[in-house]
Amino acid sequence: MRVLYIGDVVGTDAAELLVRKIEDMRRAYGVDLVLVNAENCAPDGFGTTVEQLERLLAAGVDVICGGNHSWDSPQAVASLDLPRVLRPANVEDGAPGRGVLTVEAAGTTVTVVNLADACAMHSARGVADKFFPAYRAWRSAEKQGAVIVDYHGDHVLEKQIFAHAVDGEAAAVLGSHTHEPTIPLHFLPGGTVLVTDVGMTGPVGGVQGFDPTHLVRNLRERGNPFAGELPVPVAGAPITLGAVVMSIVGNRTVKAERLDDAVLTG
């Protein structure tokens, strides 16, 4: 089975570029399952909209993952009610959405588990006080077949420790949230591939896909880049691609590679 995972989609332009390119990418790489982290795909880059998620799904995305921004949008509840949209599983019962989903692809059962670390979740709107450790959610999650984890977090050490803890139990642990891709693809002894951060799919030249102007001014004038109003505008620049393609046999990843920006322009 071939799986394409695309990291943090920032803004409408990036999301719409994927809408146009997903089918081409599926064919070019022989992909059976497409996972996308789209928690920043709203026009302002904070949260999601139902329309944008539905466009991604209709274009060929199979499962959409989230993170700390999953609850930002006024449409958050409706977005998280879509059956193939996830948010971090490690929040208490009662929070909108779900964090685990089992699907079929190429005759294979696949379970996608969406998790987040404390660094990411401390600012999650409306659910920050309902957060609990990711590994506890992992232990209690009902998992079948090949298991793929979207681990949304700032903390490199936590991501890597988690991956080693589930080595052999998950085919892949794919980091999201920082928007900065890490270079190594770590193949662990039990068959798990770890990508500490896949990186964003969004505009380059700013800060995590956002225009730095307001943040820089706040830092210079007020000593705190986040002292002003949020969100800040999404950067207007060429789109970079954060993505990996994996070949999974059983519950082991036997091959993985990064895709580069040429995929979006070819």
JSON list of C-alpha atoms in Angstrom, two decimals, residues 45-225:
[
{"chain": "A", "resi": 45, "resn": "GLY", "atom": "CA", "xyz": [-4.81, 30.32, 8.33]},
{"chain": "A", "resi": 46, "resn": "PHE", "atom": "CA", "xyz": [-6.48, 29.66, 11.68]},
{"chain": "A", "resi": 47, "resn": "GLY", "atom": "CA", "xyz": [-8.75, 26.62, 11.67]},
{"chain": "A", "resi": 48, "resn": "THR", "atom": "CA", "xyz": [-10.84, 25.27, 8.82]},
{"chain": "A", "resi": 49, "resn": "THR", "atom": "CA", "xyz": [-14.01, 25.85, 6.87]},
{"chain": "A", "resi": 50, "resn": "VAL", "atom": "CA", "xyz": [-16.50, 23.18, 5.90]},
{"chain": "A", "resi": 51, "resn": "GLU", "atom": "CA", "xyz": [-16.35, 24.25, 2.26]},
{"chain": "A", "resi": 52, "resn": "GLN", "atom": "CA", "xyz": [-12.55, 23.97, 2.07]},
{"chain": "A", "resi": 53, "resn": "LEU", "atom": "CA", "xyz": [-12.48, 20.58, 3.78]},
{"chain": "A", "resi": 54, "resn": "GLU", "atom": "CA", "xyz": [-15.19, 19.26, 1.48]},
{"chain": "A", "resi": 55, "resn": "ARG", "atom": "CA", "xyz": [-13.25, 20.50, -1.55]},
{"chain": "A", "resi": 56, "resn": "LEU", "atom": "CA", "xyz": [-10.11, 18.69, -0.38]},
{"chain": "A", "resi": 57, "resn": "LEU", "atom": "CA", "xyz": [-12.05, 15.49, 0.25]},
{"chain": "A", "resi": 58, "resn": "ALA", "atom": "CA", "xyz": [-13.82, 15.67, -3.11]},
{"chain": "A", "resi": 59, "resn": "ALA", "atom": "CA", "xyz": [-10.47, 16.24, -4.84]},
{"chain": "A", "resi": 60, "resn": "GLY", "atom": "CA", "xyz": [-9.05, 12.96, -3.56]},
{"chain": "A", "resi": 61, "resn": "VAL", "atom": "CA", "xyz": [-7.96, 13.42, 0.06]},
{"chain": "A", "resi": 62, "resn": "ASP", "atom": "CA", "xyz": [-9.07, 10.43, 2.14]},
{"chain": "A", "resi": 63, "resn": "VAL", "atom": "CA", "xyz": [-8.51, 11.62, 5.72]},
{"chain": "A", "resi": 64, "resn": "ILE", "atom": "CA", "xyz": [-7.91, 15.11, 7.12]},
{"chain": "A", "resi": 65, "resn": "CYS", "atom": "CA", "xyz": [-6.01, 15.54, 10.40]},
{"chain": "A", "resi": 66, "resn": "GLY", "atom": "CA", "xyz": [-5.81, 18.52, 12.73]},
{"chain": "A", "resi": 67, "resn": "GLY", "atom": "CA", "xyz": [-4.12, 19.99, 15.77]},
{"chain": "A", "resi": 68, "resn": "ASN", "atom": "CA", "xyz": [-4.35, 22.88, 18.18]},
{"chain": "A", "resi": 69, "resn": "HIS", "atom": "CA", "xyz": [-6.14, 25.05, 15.59]},
{"chain": "A", "resi": 70, "resn": "SER", "atom": "CA", "xyz": [-8.88, 22.49, 14.94]},
{"chain": "A", "resi": 71, "resn": "TRP", "atom": "CA", "xyz": [-11.27, 24.43, 17.19]},
{"chain": "A", "resi": 72, "resn": "ASP", "atom": "CA", "xyz": [-10.37, 27.98, 16.03]},
{"chain": "A", "resi": 73, "resn": "SER", "atom": "CA", "xyz": [-12.92, 28.58, 13.32]},
{"chain": "A", "resi": 74, "resn": "PRO", "atom": "CA", "xyz": [-16.56, 29.57, 13.87]},
{"chain": "A", "resi": 75, "resn": "GLN", "atom": "CA", "xyz": [-17.24, 26.50, 11.71]},
{"chain": "A", "resi": 76, "resn": "ALA", "atom": "CA", "xyz": [-15.17, 24.20, 13.94]},
{"chain": "A", "resi": 77, "resn": "VAL", "atom": "CA", "xyz": [-18.04, 22.04, 15.19]},
{"chain": "A", "resi": 78, "resn": "ALA", "atom": "CA", "xyz": [-19.47, 21.56, 11.70]},
{"chain": "A", "resi": 79, "resn": "SER", "atom": "CA", "xyz": [-16.01, 20.89, 10.27]},
{"chain": "A", "resi": 80, "resn": "LEU", "atom": "CA", "xyz": [-15.21, 18.29, 12.92]},
{"chain": "A", "resi": 81, "resn": "ASP", "atom": "CA", "xyz": [-18.55, 16.62, 12.31]},
{"chain": "A", "resi": 82, "resn": "LEU", "atom": "CA", "xyz": [-17.42, 15.60, 8.83]},
{"chain": "A", "resi": 83, "resn": "PRO", "atom": "CA", "xyz": [-16.82, 11.82, 9.01]},
{"chain": "A", "resi": 84, "resn": "ARG", "atom": "CA", "xyz": [-13.29, 11.85, 7.56]},
{"chain": "A", "resi": 85, "resn": "VAL", "atom": "CA", "xyz": [-11.99, 14.82, 9.55]},
{"chain": "A", "resi": 86, "resn": "LEU", "atom": "CA", "xyz": [-9.92, 14.26, 12.72]},
{"chain": "A", "resi": 87, "resn": "ARG", "atom": "CA", "xyz": [-8.59, 16.36, 15.58]},
{"chain": "A", "resi": 88, "resn": "PRO", "atom": "CA", "xyz": [-6.19, 15.29, 18.37]},
{"chain": "A", "resi": 89, "resn": "ALA", "atom": "CA", "xyz": [-7.54, 12.27, 20.24]},
{"chain": "A", "resi": 90, "resn": "ASN", "atom": "CA", "xyz": [-6.01, 13.28, 23.55]},
{"chain": "A", "resi": 91, "resn": "VAL", "atom": "CA", "xyz": [-8.75, 15.62, 24.72]},
{"chain": "A", "resi": 92, "resn": "GLU", "atom": "CA", "xyz": [-11.48, 14.63, 27.15]},
{"chain": "A", "resi": 93, "resn": "ASP", "atom": "CA", "xyz": [-14.82, 13.26, 26.01]},
{"chain": "A", "resi": 94, "resn": "GLY", "atom": "CA", "xyz": [-17.27, 15.98, 25.10]},
{"chain": "A", "resi": 95, "resn": "ALA", "atom": "CA", "xyz": [-14.94, 18.03, 22.92]},
{"chain": "A", "resi": 96, "resn": "PRO", "atom": "CA", "xyz": [-16.18, 18.29, 19.33]},
{"chain": "A", "resi": 97, "resn": "GLY", "atom": "CA", "xyz": [-14.78, 15.78, 16.86]},
{"chain": "A", "resi": 98, "resn": "ARG", "atom": "CA", "xyz": [-12.94, 12.47, 16.90]},
{"chain": "A", "resi": 99, "resn": "GLY", "atom": "CA", "xyz": [-9.28, 11.53, 16.98]},
{"chain": "A", "resi": 100, "resn": "VAL", "atom": "CA", "xyz": [-9.17, 8.02, 15.52]},
{"chain": "A", "resi": 101, "resn": "LEU", "atom": "CA", "xyz": [-10.51, 6.73, 12.21]},
{"chain": "A", "resi": 102, "resn": "THR", "atom": "CA", "xyz": [-10.28, 3.34, 10.51]},
{"chain": "A", "resi": 103, "resn": "VAL", "atom": "CA", "xyz": [-10.57, 3.20, 6.72]},
{"chain": "A", "resi": 104, "resn": "GLU", "atom": "CA", "xyz": [-9.94, 0.73, 3.89]},
{"chain": "A", "resi": 105, "resn": "ALA", "atom": "CA", "xyz": [-7.38, 1.35, 1.15]},
{"chain": "A", "resi": 106, "resn": "ALA", "atom": "CA", "xyz": [-6.11, -1.07, -1.50]},
{"chain": "A", "resi": 107, "resn": "GLY", "atom": "CA", "xyz": [-7.69, -3.97, 0.38]},
{"chain": "A", "resi": 108, "resn": "THR", "atom": "CA", "xyz": [-5.87, -2.97, 3.57]},
{"chain": "A", "resi": 109, "resn": "THR", "atom": "CA", "xyz": [-7.34, -1.78, 6.85]},
{"chain": "A", "resi": 110, "resn": "VAL", "atom": "CA", "xyz": [-5.70, 1.44, 8.06]},
{"chain": "A", "resi": 111, "resn": "THR", "atom": "CA", "xyz": [-6.20, 3.27, 11.34]},
{"chain": "A", "resi": 112, "resn": "VAL", "atom": "CA", "xyz": [-5.24, 6.93, 11.53]},
{"chain": "A", "resi": 113, "resn": "VAL", "atom": "CA", "xyz": [-4.56, 8.27, 15.03]},
{"chain": "A", "resi": 114, "resn": "ASN", "atom": "CA", "xyz": [-4.28, 12.05, 15.51]},
{"chain": "A", "resi": 115, "resn": "LEU", "atom": "CA", "xyz": [-2.37, 13.16, 18.63]},
{"chain": "A", "resi": 116, "resn": "ALA", "atom": "CA", "xyz": [-0.80, 16.37, 19.96]},
{"chain": "A", "resi": 117, "resn": "ASP", "atom": "CA", "xyz": [1.73, 17.34, 22.61]},
{"chain": "A", "resi": 118, "resn": "ALA", "atom": "CA", "xyz": [1.31, 19.78, 25.49]},
{"chain": "A", "resi": 119, "resn": "CYS", "atom": "CA", "xyz": [3.38, 22.50, 23.79]},
{"chain": "A", "resi": 120, "resn": "ALA", "atom": "CA", "xyz": [0.96, 22.59, 20.89]},
{"chain": "A", "resi": 121, "resn": "MET", "atom": "CA", "xyz": [-2.22, 22.24, 22.89]},
{"chain": "A", "resi": 122, "resn": "HIS", "atom": "CA", "xyz": [-1.72, 24.89, 25.57]},
{"chain": "A", "resi": 123, "resn": "SER", "atom": "CA", "xyz": [-3.34, 27.48, 23.30]},
{"chain": "A", "resi": 124, "resn": "ALA", "atom": "CA", "xyz": [-6.04, 25.30, 21.75]},
{"chain": "A", "resi": 125, "resn": "ARG", "atom": "CA", "xyz": [-9.23, 27.32, 21.80]},
{"chain": "A", "resi": 126, "resn": "GLY", "atom": "CA", "xyz": [-11.84, 25.94, 24.17]},
{"chain": "A", "resi": 127, "resn": "VAL", "atom": "CA", "xyz": [-10.12, 22.62, 24.90]},
{"chain": "A", "resi": 128, "resn": "ALA", "atom": "CA", "xyz": [-6.70, 23.50, 26.38]},
{"chain": "A", "resi": 129, "resn": "ASP", "atom": "CA", "xyz": [-7.93, 22.48, 29.84]},
{"chain": "A", "resi": 130, "resn": "LYS", "atom": "CA", "xyz": [-9.24, 19.16, 28.50]},
{"chain": "A", "resi": 131, "resn": "PHE", "atom": "CA", "xyz": [-5.91, 17.97, 27.16]},
{"chain": "A", "resi": 132, "resn": "PHE", "atom": "CA", "xyz": [-4.19, 14.83, 28.49]},
{"chain": "A", "resi": 133, "resn": "PRO", "atom": "CA", "xyz": [-0.96, 13.02, 27.51]},
{"chain": "A", "resi": 134, "resn": "ALA", "atom": "CA", "xyz": [-0.78, 11.60, 24.00]},
{"chain": "A", "resi": 135, "resn": "TYR", "atom": "CA", "xyz": [0.45, 8.16, 25.03]},
{"chain": "A", "resi": 136, "resn": "ARG", "atom": "CA", "xyz": [-2.59, 7.58, 27.22]},
{"chain": "A", "resi": 137, "resn": "ALA", "atom": "CA", "xyz": [-4.85, 8.29, 24.24]},
{"chain": "A", "resi": 138, "resn": "TRP", "atom": "CA", "xyz": [-2.72, 5.97, 22.12]},
{"chain": "A", "resi": 139, "resn": "ARG", "atom": "CA", "xyz": [-3.07, 3.15, 24.63]},
{"chain": "A", "resi": 140, "resn": "SER", "atom": "CA", "xyz": [-6.85, 3.46, 24.75]},
{"chain": "A", "resi": 141, "resn": "ALA", "atom": "CA", "xyz": [-7.42, 3.94, 21.00]},
{"chain": "A", "resi": 142, "resn": "GLU", "atom": "CA", "xyz": [-9.05, 1.12, 19.08]},
{"chain": "A", "resi": 143, "resn": "LYS", "atom": "CA", "xyz": [-6.58, 0.29, 16.32]},
{"chain": "A", "resi": 144, "resn": "GLN", "atom": "CA", "xyz": [-6.84, -2.13, 13.41]},
{"chain": "A", "resi": 145, "resn": "GLY", "atom": "CA", "xyz": [-4.53, -2.97, 10.54]},
{"chain": "A", "resi": 146, "resn": "ALA", "atom": "CA", "xyz": [-1.74, -0.60, 9.56]},
{"chain": "A", "resi": 147, "resn": "VAL", "atom": "CA", "xyz": [-1.58, 2.33, 11.99]},
{"chain": "A", "resi": 148, "resn": "ILE", "atom": "CA", "xyz": [-0.47, 5.83, 11.01]},
{"chain": "A", "resi": 149, "resn": "VAL", "atom": "CA", "xyz": [-0.02, 8.59, 13.60]},
{"chain": "A", "resi": 150, "resn": "ASP", "atom": "CA", "xyz": [-0.18, 12.33, 12.94]},
{"chain": "A", "resi": 151, "resn": "TYR", "atom": "CA", "xyz": [1.69, 13.66, 15.98]},
{"chain": "A", "resi": 152, "resn": "HIS", "atom": "CA", "xyz": [1.06, 17.41, 16.16]},
{"chain": "A", "resi": 153, "resn": "GLY", "atom": "CA", "xyz": [3.65, 19.00, 18.40]},
{"chain": "A", "resi": 154, "resn": "ASP", "atom": "CA", "xyz": [6.52, 21.39, 19.07]},
{"chain": "A", "resi": 155, "resn": "HIS", "atom": "CA", "xyz": [8.59, 19.09, 21.25]},
{"chain": "A", "resi": 156, "resn": "VAL", "atom": "CA", "xyz": [11.12, 17.13, 19.18]},
{"chain": "A", "resi": 157, "resn": "LEU", "atom": "CA", "xyz": [12.13, 14.91, 22.08]},
{"chain": "A", "resi": 158, "resn": "GLU", "atom": "CA", "xyz": [8.53, 13.96, 22.87]},
{"chain": "A", "resi": 159, "resn": "LYS", "atom": "CA", "xyz": [7.81, 13.07, 19.25]},
{"chain": "A", "resi": 160, "resn": "GLN", "atom": "CA", "xyz": [10.88, 10.89, 18.99]},
{"chain": "A", "resi": 161, "resn": "ILE", "atom": "CA", "xyz": [10.34, 9.17, 22.34]},
{"chain": "A", "resi": 162, "resn": "PHE", "atom": "CA", "xyz": [6.74, 8.45, 21.37]},
{"chain": "A", "resi": 163, "resn": "ALA", "atom": "CA", "xyz": [7.83, 6.93, 18.06]},
{"chain": "A", "resi": 164, "resn": "HIS", "atom": "CA", "xyz": [10.27, 4.60, 19.78]},
{"chain": "A", "resi": 165, "resn": "ALA", "atom": "CA", "xyz": [7.59, 3.66, 22.32]},
{"chain": "A", "resi": 166, "resn": "VAL", "atom": "CA", "xyz": [5.22, 2.56, 19.55]},
{"chain": "A", "resi": 167, "resn": "ASP", "atom": "CA", "xyz": [7.85, 1.06, 17.24]},
{"chain": "A", "resi": 168, "resn": "GLY", "atom": "CA", "xyz": [6.32, -2.05, 15.74]},
{"chain": "A", "resi": 169, "resn": "GLU", "atom": "CA", "xyz": [2.81, -0.98, 16.76]},
{"chain": "A", "resi": 170, "resn": "ALA", "atom": "CA", "xyz": [2.53, 1.84, 14.20]},
{"chain": "A", "resi": 171, "resn": "ALA", "atom": "CA", "xyz": [3.70, 1.88, 10.60]},
{"chain": "A", "resi": 172, "resn": "ALA", "atom": "CA", "xyz": [4.45, 5.60, 10.77]},
{"chain": "A", "resi": 173, "resn": "VAL", "atom": "CA", "xyz": [4.69, 8.50, 13.21]},
{"chain": "A", "resi": 174, "resn": "LEU", "atom": "CA", "xyz": [4.48, 11.70, 11.18]},
{"chain": "A", "resi": 175, "resn": "GLY", "atom": "CA", "xyz": [5.20, 14.97, 12.94]},
{"chain": "A", "resi": 176, "resn": "SER", "atom": "CA", "xyz": [3.26, 18.13, 12.19]},
{"chain": "A", "resi": 177, "resn": "HIS", "atom": "CA", "xyz": [2.76, 21.60, 13.74]},
{"chain": "A", "resi": 178, "resn": "THR", "atom": "CA", "xyz": [6.13, 23.40, 13.48]},
{"chain": "A", "resi": 179, "resn": "HIS", "atom": "CA", "xyz": [5.74, 23.94, 9.71]},
{"chain": "A", "resi": 180, "resn": "GLU", "atom": "CA", "xyz": [9.52, 23.37, 9.35]},
{"chain": "A", "resi": 181, "resn": "PRO", "atom": "CA", "xyz": [10.52, 20.07, 7.71]},
{"chain": "A", "resi": 182, "resn": "THR", "atom": "CA", "xyz": [13.14, 17.92, 9.39]},
{"chain": "A", "resi": 183, "resn": "ILE", "atom": "CA", "xyz": [15.61, 16.18, 7.11]},
{"chain": "A", "resi": 184, "resn": "PRO", "atom": "CA", "xyz": [16.02, 12.58, 8.37]},
{"chain": "A", "resi": 185, "resn": "LEU", "atom": "CA", "xyz": [13.52, 9.81, 7.76]},
{"chain": "A", "resi": 186, "resn": "HIS", "atom": "CA", "xyz": [14.11, 7.48, 10.71]},
{"chain": "A", "resi": 187, "resn": "PHE", "atom": "CA", "xyz": [13.45, 3.78, 10.08]},
{"chain": "A", "resi": 188, "resn": "LEU", "atom": "CA", "xyz": [13.09, 2.20, 13.51]},
{"chain": "A", "resi": 189, "resn": "PRO", "atom": "CA", "xyz": [13.90, -1.47, 14.20]},
{"chain": "A", "resi": 190, "resn": "GLY", "atom": "CA", "xyz": [10.29, -2.61, 14.57]},
{"chain": "A", "resi": 191, "resn": "GLY", "atom": "CA", "xyz": [9.17, -1.20, 11.22]},
{"chain": "A", "resi": 192, "resn": "THR", "atom": "CA", "xyz": [7.97, 2.27, 12.21]},
{"chain": "A", "resi": 193, "resn": "VAL", "atom": "CA", "xyz": [9.12, 5.25, 10.16]},
{"chain": "A", "resi": 194, "resn": "LEU", "atom": "CA", "xyz": [9.48, 8.51, 12.10]},
{"chain": "A", "resi": 195, "resn": "VAL", "atom": "CA", "xyz": [9.44, 11.91, 10.45]},
{"chain": "A", "resi": 196, "resn": "THR", "atom": "CA", "xyz": [9.92, 14.42, 13.26]},
{"chain": "A", "resi": 197, "resn": "ASP", "atom": "CA", "xyz": [8.18, 17.10, 11.22]},
{"chain": "A", "resi": 198, "resn": "VAL", "atom": "CA", "xyz": [6.92, 16.73, 7.68]},
{"chain": "A", "resi": 199, "resn": "GLY", "atom": "CA", "xyz": [6.72, 20.51, 7.25]},
{"chain": "A", "resi": 200, "resn": "MET", "atom": "CA", "xyz": [4.01, 22.77, 5.91]},
{"chain": "A", "resi": 201, "resn": "THR", "atom": "CA", "xyz": [2.31, 23.09, 2.58]},
{"chain": "A", "resi": 202, "resn": "GLY", "atom": "CA", "xyz": [1.97, 26.84, 2.43]},
{"chain": "A", "resi": 203, "resn": "PRO", "atom": "CA", "xyz": [3.56, 30.13, 1.40]},
{"chain": "A", "resi": 204, "resn": "VAL", "atom": "CA", "xyz": [7.28, 30.54, 1.97]},
{"chain": "A", "resi": 205, "resn": "GLY", "atom": "CA", "xyz": [9.06, 33.74, 2.95]},
{"chain": "A", "resi": 206, "resn": "GLY", "atom": "CA", "xyz": [7.13, 34.54, 6.11]},
{"chain": "A", "resi": 207, "resn": "VAL", "atom": "CA", "xyz": [6.90, 32.89, 9.52]},
{"chain": "A", "resi": 208, "resn": "GLN", "atom": "CA", "xyz": [5.19, 29.51, 9.42]},
{"chain": "A", "resi": 209, "resn": "GLY", "atom": "CA", "xyz": [3.33, 30.65, 6.33]},
{"chain": "A", "resi": 210, "resn": "PHE", "atom": "CA", "xyz": [2.19, 33.98, 7.78]},
{"chain": "A", "resi": 211, "resn": "ASP", "atom": "CA", "xyz": [3.16, 37.56, 6.95]},
{"chain": "A", "resi": 212, "resn": "PRO", "atom": "CA", "xyz": [5.78, 38.62, 9.53]},
{"chain": "A", "resi": 213, "resn": "THR", "atom": "CA", "xyz": [5.03, 42.37, 9.40]},
{"chain": "A", "resi": 214, "resn": "HIS", "atom": "CA", "xyz": [2.64, 42.64, 12.34]},
{"chain": "A", "resi": 215, "resn": "LEU", "atom": "CA", "xyz": [4.53, 40.13, 14.47]},
{"chain": "A", "resi": 216, "resn": "VAL", "atom": "CA", "xyz": [7.84, 41.91, 13.94]},
{"chain": "A", "resi": 217, "resn": "ARG", "atom": "CA", "xyz": [6.30, 45.29, 14.75]},
{"chain": "A", "resi": 218, "resn": "ASN", "atom": "CA", "xyz": [4.78, 43.92, 17.95]},
{"chain": "A", "resi": 219, "resn": "LEU", "atom": "CA", "xyz": [8.15, 42.49, 18.99]},
{"chain": "A", "resi": 220, "resn": "ARG", "atom": "CA", "xyz": [9.98, 45.75, 18.31]},
{"chain": "A", "resi": 221, "resn": "GLU", "atom": "CA", "xyz": [7.41, 48.07, 19.84]},
{"chain": "A", "resi": 222, "resn": "ARG", "atom": "CA", "xyz": [5.85, 45.97, 22.59]},
{"chain": "A", "resi": 223, "resn": "GLY", "atom": "CA", "xyz": [8.45, 43.31, 23.32]},
{"chain": "A", "resi": 224, "resn": "ASN", "atom": "CA", "xyz": [6.02, 40.51, 22.47]},
{"chain": "A", "resi": 225, "resn": "PRO", "atom": "CA", "xyz": [5.23, 39.42, 18.91]}
]
